[in-house]
Coordinates of C-alpha atoms and ligand atoms in Angstrom, one line a residue:
Chain A
M39 CA -17.4 16.1 27.7
L40 CA -15.6 14.0 30.3
Q41 CA -16.3 11.0 28.2
L42 CA -14.7 12.6 25.1
I43 CA -11.6 13.4 27.2
A44 CA -11.4 9.8 28.4
D45 CA -11.9 8.3 25.0
G46 CA -9.3 10.7 23.6
L47 CA -6.8 9.9 26.2
V48 CA -7.2 6.1 25.5
V49 CA -6.7 6.6 21.8
G50 CA -4.0 9.1 22.5
S51 CA -2.1 6.7 24.7
V52 CA -1.8 4.2 21.8
I53 CA -0.6 7.0 19.5
S54 CA 1.8 8.3 22.2
L55 CA 3.5 4.9 22.5
G56 CA 3.9 4.5 18.8
A57 CA 5.1 8.1 18.4
V58 CA 7.7 7.7 21.0
G59 CA 9.2 4.9 19.0
L60 CA 9.0 6.9 15.9
T61 CA 10.7 9.9 17.5
L62 CA 13.5 7.7 19.0
T63 CA 14.4 6.1 15.7
Y64 CA 14.2 9.5 14.0
S65 CA 16.6 11.1 16.4
I66 CA 19.2 8.3 16.3
L67 CA 18.9 6.9 12.8
R68 CA 18.0 10.3 11.3
F69 CA 15.2 9.2 9.1
A70 CA 11.4 9.1 9.4
N71 CA 10.5 5.4 9.5
F72 CA 7.2 4.8 7.7
G73 CA 7.4 1.2 8.8
Q74 CA 6.6 2.2 12.4
G75 CA 2.8 1.7 11.9
E76 CA 3.4 -1.8 10.6
F77 CA 5.3 -2.6 13.8
L78 CA 2.1 -1.8 15.7
T79 CA 0.1 -4.2 13.4
W80 CA 2.7 -6.9 13.7
G81 CA 2.8 -6.5 17.4
A82 CA -0.9 -6.9 17.7
Y83 CA -1.0 -10.0 15.5
L84 CA 2.1 -11.6 16.9
A85 CA 0.4 -11.4 20.3
V86 CA -2.6 -13.2 18.8
S87 CA -0.3 -16.0 17.8
A88 CA 1.6 -16.0 21.0
L89 CA -1.7 -16.1 22.9
S90 CA -3.1 -19.1 20.9
L91 CA 0.2 -20.8 21.5
T92 CA 0.2 -20.2 25.2
L93 CA -3.4 -21.4 25.4
A94 CA -2.7 -24.5 23.4
V95 CA 0.5 -25.3 25.4
T96 CA -1.3 -24.9 28.8
G97 CA -4.4 -26.7 27.5
A98 CA -6.5 -23.9 28.8
G99 CA -8.7 -23.5 25.7
V100 CA -10.0 -20.1 26.7
M101 CA -8.5 -17.5 29.0
A102 CA -9.9 -17.2 32.5
P103 CA -10.1 -13.4 33.0
I104 CA -8.3 -11.7 35.8
E105 CA -11.1 -9.6 37.3
P106 CA -11.9 -6.8 36.5
F107 CA -10.1 -7.1 33.2
S108 CA -11.3 -9.0 30.1
F109 CA -8.2 -11.2 29.8
G110 CA -6.2 -13.7 31.7
W111 CA -2.5 -13.9 32.5
Q112 CA -1.8 -15.3 29.1
L113 CA -2.3 -12.0 27.4
P114 CA 0.5 -10.1 29.2
V115 CA 2.8 -13.1 28.5
A116 CA 1.8 -12.9 24.8
M117 CA 2.4 -9.2 24.8
V118 CA 6.0 -9.6 26.1
A119 CA 6.6 -12.4 23.5
S120 CA 5.2 -10.2 20.8
A121 CA 7.3 -7.2 21.8
A122 CA 10.4 -9.4 21.6
L123 CA 9.4 -10.8 18.2
T124 CA 8.5 -7.4 16.8
A125 CA 11.9 -6.1 18.0
A126 CA 13.5 -9.1 16.3
L127 CA 11.6 -8.2 13.1
A128 CA 12.9 -4.6 13.3
L129 CA 16.5 -5.9 13.8
A130 CA 16.1 -8.2 10.8
L131 CA 14.9 -5.4 8.7
D132 CA 17.7 -3.2 9.9
W133 CA 20.3 -5.9 9.0
A134 CA 18.8 -6.7 5.6
L135 CA 17.9 -3.2 4.5
F136 CA 18.6 -0.1 6.6
A137 CA 22.1 -0.9 7.7
R138 CA 23.2 -1.3 4.1
L139 CA 21.6 1.9 3.0
R140 CA 23.0 3.8 6.0
R141 CA 26.5 3.2 4.7
T142 CA 25.7 4.6 1.2
G143 CA 22.3 6.2 1.0
S144 CA 20.9 9.5 2.0
A145 CA 18.1 10.1 4.5
I146 CA 15.6 10.2 1.7
T147 CA 16.7 6.8 0.4
L148 CA 16.1 5.4 3.9
V149 CA 12.6 7.0 4.1
I150 CA 11.6 5.6 0.8
A151 CA 13.0 2.2 1.7
S152 CA 11.0 2.3 4.9
F153 CA 7.9 3.0 2.8
G154 CA 8.6 -0.1 0.7
A155 CA 9.3 -2.1 3.8
A156 CA 6.0 -1.0 5.3
L157 CA 4.1 -2.2 2.2
A158 CA 5.9 -5.5 2.2
L159 CA 5.3 -6.0 5.9
R160 CA 1.5 -5.3 5.5
N161 CA 1.1 -7.6 2.6
L162 CA 3.0 -10.4 4.3
L163 CA 0.8 -9.9 7.4
Q164 CA -2.4 -10.2 5.3
F165 CA -1.0 -13.3 3.6
L166 CA -0.2 -14.9 7.0
Y167 CA -3.3 -13.8 9.0
G168 CA -6.0 -13.0 6.4
T169 CA -8.1 -9.9 6.6
L170 CA -10.8 -10.9 9.1
P171 CA -10.7 -9.0 12.4
E172 CA -9.3 -10.8 15.4
Y173 CA -9.8 -10.3 19.1
Y174 CA -7.8 -11.3 22.1
T175 CA -10.9 -12.0 24.1
R176 CA -14.6 -12.3 23.4
E177 CA -15.4 -11.3 27.0
I178 CA -17.8 -8.3 27.1
Q179 CA -16.6 -5.8 29.6
I180 CA -19.0 -3.8 31.7
A181 CA -18.0 -0.2 31.7
I182 CA -17.7 1.3 35.2
R183 CA -19.5 4.6 35.7
L184 CA -17.0 6.9 37.4
V185 CA -19.0 10.1 37.1
P186 CA -22.8 10.3 37.1
R187 CA -24.5 11.4 33.9
D188 CA -25.6 14.8 35.2
T189 CA -22.1 16.0 35.8
L190 CA -20.4 17.2 32.6
G191 CA -22.1 14.4 30.6
G192 CA -20.8 11.6 32.9
L193 CA -18.0 9.2 32.5
R194 CA -17.9 5.5 31.9
V195 CA -14.7 3.5 31.3
T196 CA -13.8 -0.1 31.1
P197 CA -11.1 -1.5 33.3
D198 CA -9.2 -2.4 30.1
Q199 CA -9.3 1.2 29.0
M200 CA -7.8 2.3 32.3
L201 CA -5.2 -0.3 31.9
V202 CA -4.2 1.1 28.6
L203 CA -3.6 4.5 30.2
G204 CA -1.6 2.8 33.0
V205 CA 0.5 0.7 30.7
T206 CA 1.3 3.8 28.6
A207 CA 2.3 5.8 31.7
A208 CA 4.5 3.0 32.9
A209 CA 6.2 2.5 29.5
V210 CA 6.9 6.2 29.2
I211 CA 8.2 6.6 32.7
G212 CA 10.4 3.4 32.2
L213 CA 11.8 4.9 29.0
H214 CA 12.5 8.2 30.7
L215 CA 14.4 6.4 33.4
L216 CA 16.3 4.4 30.9
L217 CA 17.3 7.5 28.9
T218 CA 18.3 9.5 32.0
R219 CA 19.7 7.0 34.4
T220 CA 21.5 4.3 32.4
T221 CA 24.6 4.2 30.4
L222 CA 22.6 2.9 27.4
G223 CA 20.2 5.8 27.7
R224 CA 23.0 8.4 27.9
A225 CA 24.7 6.7 25.0
M226 CA 21.5 7.0 23.0
R227 CA 21.1 10.7 23.8
A228 CA 24.8 11.3 23.0
T229 CA 24.5 9.5 19.7
A230 CA 21.4 11.4 18.8
Q231 CA 23.2 14.6 19.4
N232 CA 26.7 13.9 17.9
P233 CA 27.4 10.4 16.5
A234 CA 31.1 11.2 15.8
L235 CA 31.8 12.5 19.3
A236 CA 29.8 9.5 20.7
R237 CA 32.2 7.1 18.9
V238 CA 35.2 9.1 20.2
A239 CA 33.8 8.8 23.7
G240 CA 33.6 5.0 23.3
V241 CA 30.0 4.5 22.3
D242 CA 29.4 1.6 19.9
V243 CA 27.0 3.5 17.7
E244 CA 25.8 0.4 15.8
G245 CA 24.9 -1.2 19.1
V246 CA 23.0 1.9 20.1
V247 CA 21.2 1.7 16.7
R248 CA 20.2 -1.9 17.5
A249 CA 19.0 -0.9 20.9
T250 CA 16.9 1.9 19.4
W251 CA 15.2 -0.5 17.1
V252 CA 14.5 -2.9 19.9
I253 CA 13.0 -0.2 22.1
G254 CA 11.0 1.6 19.3
A255 CA 9.6 -1.7 17.9
G256 CA 8.9 -3.1 21.4
L257 CA 6.9 0.0 22.3
A258 CA 5.1 -0.2 19.0
A259 CA 4.2 -3.8 19.7
V260 CA 2.8 -2.8 23.2
A261 CA 0.9 0.0 21.5
G262 CA -0.5 -2.5 19.0
V263 CA -1.6 -4.9 21.7
M264 CA -3.3 -2.0 23.6
A265 CA -5.1 -0.9 20.4
G266 CA -6.2 -4.5 19.9
L267 CA -7.3 -4.8 23.5
V268 CA -9.8 -1.9 23.3
G269 CA -10.7 -2.4 19.6
Q270 CA -10.4 -4.7 16.7
I271 CA -7.2 -6.3 15.4
R272 CA -7.2 -5.6 11.7
P273 CA -4.4 -5.6 9.1
G274 CA -4.9 -1.8 8.6
L275 CA -4.6 -1.1 12.3
G276 CA -1.1 0.4 12.1
F277 CA -1.4 2.0 8.8
E278 CA -4.5 3.9 9.9
L279 CA -2.4 5.1 12.9
L280 CA 0.6 6.1 10.8
L281 CA -0.5 9.7 10.1
P282 CA -1.5 10.3 13.7
L283 CA 1.8 8.9 14.8
F284 CA 3.7 11.4 12.6
A285 CA 1.4 14.2 13.6
A286 CA 2.1 13.4 17.3
A287 CA 5.8 13.2 16.9
I288 CA 6.0 16.4 14.9
L289 CA 3.6 18.2 17.2
G290 CA 5.8 17.4 20.2
G291 CA 8.9 18.4 18.4
I292 CA 10.5 15.5 16.6
G293 CA 13.2 13.9 18.8
S294 CA 11.6 14.7 22.1
V295 CA 10.1 11.8 24.1
W296 CA 7.9 13.9 26.3
G297 CA 6.9 15.8 23.2
A298 CA 5.7 12.6 21.5
V299 CA 3.7 11.7 24.5
A300 CA 2.1 15.1 24.7
G301 CA 1.6 15.1 21.0
G302 CA -0.1 11.7 21.0
L303 CA -2.5 12.7 23.7
I304 CA -3.3 16.0 21.9
V305 CA -4.0 14.2 18.7
G306 CA -6.1 11.6 20.5
L307 CA -8.1 14.4 22.2
A308 CA -8.5 16.3 18.9
E309 CA -9.8 13.2 17.2
S310 CA -12.2 12.4 20.0
F311 CA -13.6 15.9 20.1
S312 CA -14.0 16.1 16.4
V313 CA -16.6 13.3 16.4
P314 CA -19.5 15.2 17.9
L315 CA -18.3 18.5 16.3
F316 CA -17.8 17.5 12.7
G317 CA -18.6 13.8 12.5
A318 CA -16.5 10.7 12.6
E319 CA -15.3 11.0 9.0
Y320 CA -13.3 14.1 9.9
R321 CA -11.3 12.7 12.9
L322 CA -8.0 12.7 11.0
A323 CA -8.6 16.0 9.4
T324 CA -9.2 17.6 12.8
A325 CA -6.1 16.1 14.1
F326 CA -4.2 17.7 11.3
L327 CA -5.8 21.1 11.8
V328 CA -4.5 21.0 15.3
L329 CA -1.1 20.0 14.1
I330 CA -1.0 22.8 11.6
A331 CA -2.3 25.4 14.1
I332 CA 0.3 24.4 16.7
L333 CA 3.2 24.4 14.1
L334 CA 2.2 27.9 13.0
L335 CA 2.6 29.1 16.5
R336 CA 5.6 26.9 17.4
P337 CA 7.4 25.8 14.3
R338 CA 9.7 23.4 16.2
G339 CA 6.8 21.7 17.9
L340 CA 5.9 21.8 21.6
F341 CA 9.1 20.4 23.0
G342 CA 11.4 20.8 20.0
E343 CA 14.9 22.1 20.5
K344 CA 16.4 24.5 18.0
A345 CA 18.3 22.8 15.2
Chain B
M205 CA 62.3 3.2 23.5
T206 CA 58.8 2.7 22.1
A207 CA 57.0 5.9 21.4
A208 CA 53.8 6.6 23.2
L209 CA 52.2 7.5 19.9
E210 CA 53.7 7.1 16.5
F211 CA 52.5 7.9 13.0
C212 CA 54.4 5.9 10.3
A213 CA 54.1 7.3 6.8
V214 CA 50.3 7.7 7.1
E215 CA 48.4 8.3 4.0
G216 CA 44.7 8.9 4.1
G217 CA 41.8 11.2 3.4
Y218 CA 38.0 11.6 3.3
E219 CA 37.5 10.6 -0.3
P220 CA 39.4 8.0 -2.3
G221 CA 41.8 9.6 -4.7
L222 CA 42.0 12.8 -2.7
P223 CA 44.8 12.3 -0.2
I224 CA 45.0 14.8 2.6
L225 CA 47.7 12.9 4.6
R226 CA 50.6 12.2 2.3
G227 CA 53.0 10.1 4.3
A228 CA 53.0 11.9 7.6
S229 CA 55.3 10.5 10.2
L230 CA 55.7 11.7 13.8
A231 CA 56.7 10.1 17.1
V232 CA 55.5 11.4 20.5
Q233 CA 57.5 10.1 23.4
Q234 CA 56.1 9.0 26.7
G235 CA 55.4 12.1 29.0
E236 CA 56.0 14.7 26.3
I237 CA 53.8 17.5 25.1
V238 CA 54.2 17.8 21.4
A239 CA 52.7 20.7 19.5
L240 CA 51.4 20.0 16.0
L241 CA 51.5 23.2 14.0
G242 CA 51.0 24.2 10.4
P243 CA 49.0 26.4 8.1
N244 CA 45.2 26.2 7.8
G245 CA 44.2 23.2 5.7
A246 CA 47.6 21.4 6.2
G247 CA 45.8 18.3 7.5
K248 CA 46.4 18.6 11.3
S249 CA 42.9 17.9 12.2
T250 CA 42.7 15.1 9.7
L251 CA 45.8 13.5 11.2
V252 CA 44.5 13.4 14.7
K253 CA 41.0 12.3 13.4
A254 CA 42.7 9.5 11.5
A255 CA 44.5 8.3 14.6
A256 CA 41.2 8.4 16.4
G257 CA 39.7 6.2 13.8
L258 CA 37.4 8.8 12.3
V259 CA 39.2 9.2 8.9
P260 CA 40.3 6.3 6.7
I261 CA 44.0 5.5 6.7
W262 CA 45.0 4.0 3.3
S263 CA 48.5 3.1 4.1
G264 CA 51.1 3.5 6.8
S265 CA 50.3 2.9 10.4
V266 CA 49.5 4.4 13.8
M267 CA 51.1 2.8 16.9
L268 CA 50.1 3.4 20.4
G269 CA 52.7 2.3 22.9
G270 CA 54.0 -0.1 20.4
R271 CA 50.6 -1.6 19.5
D272 CA 49.2 -1.1 16.0
I273 CA 45.9 0.7 16.3
T274 CA 45.6 1.6 12.6
R275 CA 42.4 -0.5 12.1
V276 CA 40.9 -0.2 15.6
P277 CA 37.4 1.1 15.3
A278 CA 36.9 4.6 16.7
H279 CA 34.7 3.6 19.6
R280 CA 37.4 1.2 20.9
M281 CA 40.2 3.8 21.0
V282 CA 39.4 4.8 24.5
R283 CA 39.9 1.2 25.7
E284 CA 43.3 1.2 23.9
G285 CA 44.2 4.4 25.9
L286 CA 43.9 7.0 23.2
G287 CA 41.9 10.1 24.2
F288 CA 40.8 12.7 21.7
V289 CA 39.2 16.1 22.1
P290 CA 37.9 17.3 18.8
Q291 CA 38.1 21.0 17.9
T292 CA 34.4 21.8 17.7
E293 CA 31.2 20.2 19.1
N294 CA 33.4 18.4 21.6
V295 CA 30.8 18.0 24.4
F296 CA 27.4 16.5 24.5
A297 CA 25.5 19.7 24.8
N298 CA 22.2 18.2 25.9
L299 CA 23.7 16.0 28.6
S300 CA 24.6 17.6 31.9
V301 CA 28.3 18.1 32.8
L302 CA 28.0 15.2 35.1
E303 CA 26.4 13.0 32.5
N304 CA 29.1 13.8 30.0
L305 CA 31.6 12.4 32.5
Q306 CA 29.5 9.5 33.7
L307 CA 29.0 8.3 30.2
A308 CA 32.7 8.5 29.3
A309 CA 33.6 6.7 32.5
A310 CA 31.1 4.0 32.0
L311 CA 32.3 3.2 28.5
V312 CA 35.8 2.1 29.5
P313 CA 36.7 -1.1 31.5
K314 CA 37.1 -0.7 35.3
E315 CA 40.8 -0.6 35.2
R316 CA 40.7 2.6 33.1
R317 CA 37.7 4.2 34.8
G318 CA 38.9 7.4 36.4
S319 CA 37.1 9.1 39.3
I320 CA 34.7 11.8 38.4
D321 CA 35.5 13.6 41.7
A322 CA 39.1 13.8 40.6
M323 CA 38.0 15.5 37.4
F324 CA 36.0 18.0 39.5
H325 CA 39.1 18.5 41.6
L326 CA 41.2 19.2 38.5
F327 CA 38.5 21.5 37.0
P328 CA 36.8 23.1 40.1
D329 CA 34.6 25.3 37.9
L330 CA 32.9 22.3 36.6
A331 CA 31.9 20.9 40.0
R332 CA 29.6 23.9 40.5
Q333 CA 28.0 23.5 37.1
R334 CA 27.7 19.7 37.2
S335 CA 24.0 19.5 36.7
L336 CA 23.8 22.1 33.9
P337 CA 23.6 20.9 30.3
A338 CA 27.1 21.2 28.9
G339 CA 25.8 23.3 26.0
R340 CA 24.9 26.1 28.4
L341 CA 28.5 26.6 29.6
S342 CA 30.9 29.2 28.4
G343 CA 33.4 28.3 25.7
G344 CA 36.3 27.9 28.2
Q345 CA 34.2 25.7 30.5
R346 CA 33.0 23.6 27.6
Q347 CA 36.6 23.0 26.7
M348 CA 37.2 21.9 30.3
V349 CA 34.3 19.4 30.0
A350 CA 35.7 18.1 26.8
V351 CA 39.1 17.6 28.3
A352 CA 37.7 16.0 31.5
R353 CA 35.5 13.7 29.4
A354 CA 38.6 12.4 27.7
L355 CA 40.7 12.2 30.9
V356 CA 38.1 10.3 32.9
A357 CA 38.9 7.3 30.6
S358 CA 42.5 7.5 31.8
P359 CA 44.2 7.8 28.4
S360 CA 47.9 7.1 28.1
V361 CA 47.9 9.6 25.2
L362 CA 45.6 12.6 24.8
M363 CA 45.2 14.4 21.5
L364 CA 43.6 17.8 21.5
D365 CA 42.6 19.7 18.4
E366 CA 43.0 23.5 18.9
P367 CA 41.7 23.7 22.5
S368 CA 42.5 27.4 22.4
A369 CA 40.2 28.2 19.5
G370 CA 37.7 30.9 20.3
L371 CA 39.0 31.5 23.8
S372 CA 40.2 34.8 25.2
P373 CA 44.0 35.0 25.8
L374 CA 43.3 34.8 29.6
L375 CA 41.3 31.6 29.1
V376 CA 43.9 30.1 26.8
G377 CA 46.4 30.6 29.7
V378 CA 44.0 28.8 32.1
V379 CA 43.4 25.9 29.7
F380 CA 47.1 25.4 29.0
E381 CA 47.9 25.5 32.7
R382 CA 45.5 22.7 33.1
L383 CA 47.1 20.8 30.3
K384 CA 50.5 21.1 32.1
A385 CA 48.9 19.7 35.2
V386 CA 47.5 16.8 33.1
R387 CA 50.9 16.1 31.8
E388 CA 52.2 16.0 35.4
T389 CA 49.9 13.0 36.0
G390 CA 51.8 11.1 33.3
V391 CA 49.6 11.6 30.3
T392 CA 51.3 12.2 27.0
I393 CA 49.9 15.0 24.9
L394 CA 49.7 15.8 21.2
L395 CA 48.4 19.3 20.9
V396 CA 47.2 20.7 17.5
E397 CA 47.4 24.5 17.6
Q398 CA 47.1 27.6 15.5
N399 CA 48.2 29.6 18.5
V400 CA 51.9 29.0 17.8
K401 CA 53.3 31.1 20.6
A402 CA 51.1 29.6 23.4
A403 CA 51.7 26.1 22.1
L404 CA 55.5 26.4 21.9
A405 CA 55.5 27.8 25.4
I406 CA 54.1 24.6 26.9
A407 CA 55.4 22.0 24.4
D408 CA 58.6 20.1 24.7
R409 CA 58.8 19.5 21.0
A410 CA 56.8 20.6 18.0
A411 CA 56.2 19.5 14.4
V412 CA 55.0 21.6 11.5
L413 CA 52.7 19.8 9.1
V414 CA 52.4 21.1 5.5
E415 CA 50.3 19.5 2.8
G416 CA 49.8 16.3 4.8
R417 CA 53.5 15.8 5.7
E418 CA 55.7 16.8 8.6
R419 CA 58.2 19.4 7.5
L420 CA 60.0 20.6 10.5
V421 CA 60.3 18.7 13.8
G422 CA 62.3 19.9 16.7
A423 CA 62.5 21.1 20.3
A424 CA 59.9 23.7 21.0
S425 CA 62.5 26.2 22.2
D426 CA 64.5 25.9 19.0
L427 CA 61.4 26.2 16.7
A428 CA 60.3 29.4 18.5
D429 CA 63.4 31.1 17.2
D430 CA 63.5 29.4 13.8
G431 CA 62.9 31.7 10.9
R432 CA 61.7 28.8 8.7
L433 CA 58.6 28.4 10.9
A434 CA 57.1 31.6 9.6
G435 CA 58.1 30.7 6.1
L436 CA 56.2 27.4 6.3
Y437 CA 53.1 29.3 7.4
L438 CA 53.4 31.6 4.5
G439 CA 53.6 28.6 2.2
A440 CA 57.3 29.2 1.2
G441 CA 58.4 25.7 2.1
V442 CA 61.8 24.5 3.2
H443 CA 64.2 22.1 1.7
Ligands
LIG234 N1 35.0 16.2 6.4 C1 35.8 16.5 5.3 N2 35.5 16.1 4.1 C2 36.3 16.3 3.0 N3 37.4 17.1 3.1 C3 37.7 17.6 4.3 C4 36.9 17.4 5.5 N4 37.5 18.0 6.5 C5 38.6 18.6 6.0 N5 38.8 18.4 4.7 C6 39.8 18.9 3.9 O1 41.1 18.3 4.3 C7 42.1 19.3 4.2 C8 42.8 19.4 5.6 O2 41.9 19.9 6.5 P1 42.2 19.9 8.1 O3 42.8 18.6 8.4 O4 41.0 20.3 8.8 O5 43.4 21.0 8.1 P2 43.9 21.8 9.4 O6 43.3 21.2 10.6 O7 45.4 21.6 9.3 O8 43.5 23.2 9.2 C9 41.5 20.6 3.8 O9 41.7 20.7 2.4 C10 40.0 20.4 4.0 O10 39.3 21.1 3.0
LIG235 MG1 42.0 21.9 12.0

């Protein structure tokens, strides 16, 4: 029981981070970006490259882990580099594709273009990195027993898993502060609500759009690295998370940051509980059942505002 | 004397080949309140939106204090000193009253940044509601937020599109009183209005726009007694 909750929260954290980016780009660019999953994958792989590079440059060979975690200081550095590179990738994509379509196309054109971009990104990634799974570290982590087995089934978690929860919490709180306390954040909220009025008030909407890509893709990269830290890094990593990302964003009420976080955790928990109940094959199906059930009760999602 | 705001033979519209503004010209002098009147669909909103950079101008020009702002992008107008309060959806409903003002203030350079306290002084009602989302306020109070949002950027010229729309006569009086106070601080005002009587009562001069061109321009007190004004509203036209 407790174990299922913990596992669900770890998976849910990764989904939350990705879904927050999805919901941000949706509310400001006004289209559902099917490329968001690939930003997770690219984030995970770019961190692999950044990590190898850091290790090569420092001549370290292998990471000396920072106890109690499985990785050394090089991984956080690689994650920051990867977030920056993934953000640059999103900006390049916006410049080459989405910005042009925004001027002429409808929302559906943008959605379909993002679908195409996702395919291209995934194939390019496989071409560059191959299809074999990668790992940041080969260290085997000993899970810490937090609750003995005779209490609610017991609870064991690895320090890395706890870190994933912590990083997610920090990222979401940071984003919340950005959105509520800074001019950029207020400009983003203003643009999401009324782009024409935002321009009248002096907001450079194209600048806000670029900032949104940077934040959304940066969070996706962090989510990808977190997913890689507690699992395998595979070319399908982001694609497999795409539907849960959408489920989480819709569940929370698309456009709502806290909704995406709650939605991500709920989807993670639903997936985790479905394994003993229905078997691992039905993880996704269960997540969707929860989505449908909640939408039937609250059509705008948990935190959605009325249109 | 250079006009505070001048439209020179402005042509423009939303779609190519469908002109809404057909050579509109109008000069607003420093410190004036000019009412822009005219029947529904005449292009009054389009004219002020064009000045604000929201509607394409195909030919002609808009000058602000002698500077050509025809091609200035919309988001840079506040820096130039042109404030605009659109007719509808003119506040950020999901931002608090305070955030509406903070955002507007932060987006202009320091020398234009007005004090938010001064806005709360000018609109005391808002001070009490400062942490409420602007969308939760009443129509009159929202209008005050919209005006304050524009004023905190210290515009030299303020354009307002039907600020009285949807307000009770009592509230119209209150809003217009505030506009007079705003003018006292040296801000030039271009006021688009359907409420002809109330507009002529506070305006120095007025212009009537018909089919995208100004047709009648004169002192507000003269226009109030001018029979041709009603004729223009009825679509009779004057020659
Ligand atoms: N966003 C728009 N797109 C296309 N046409 C518009 C738009 N807004 C207004 N119009 C048209 O422009 C003309 C002038 O409208 P408007 O400037 O709103 O008039 P007014 O403010 O004088 O009532 C009308 O014929 C209207 O249908
Ligand atoms: Mg109008």
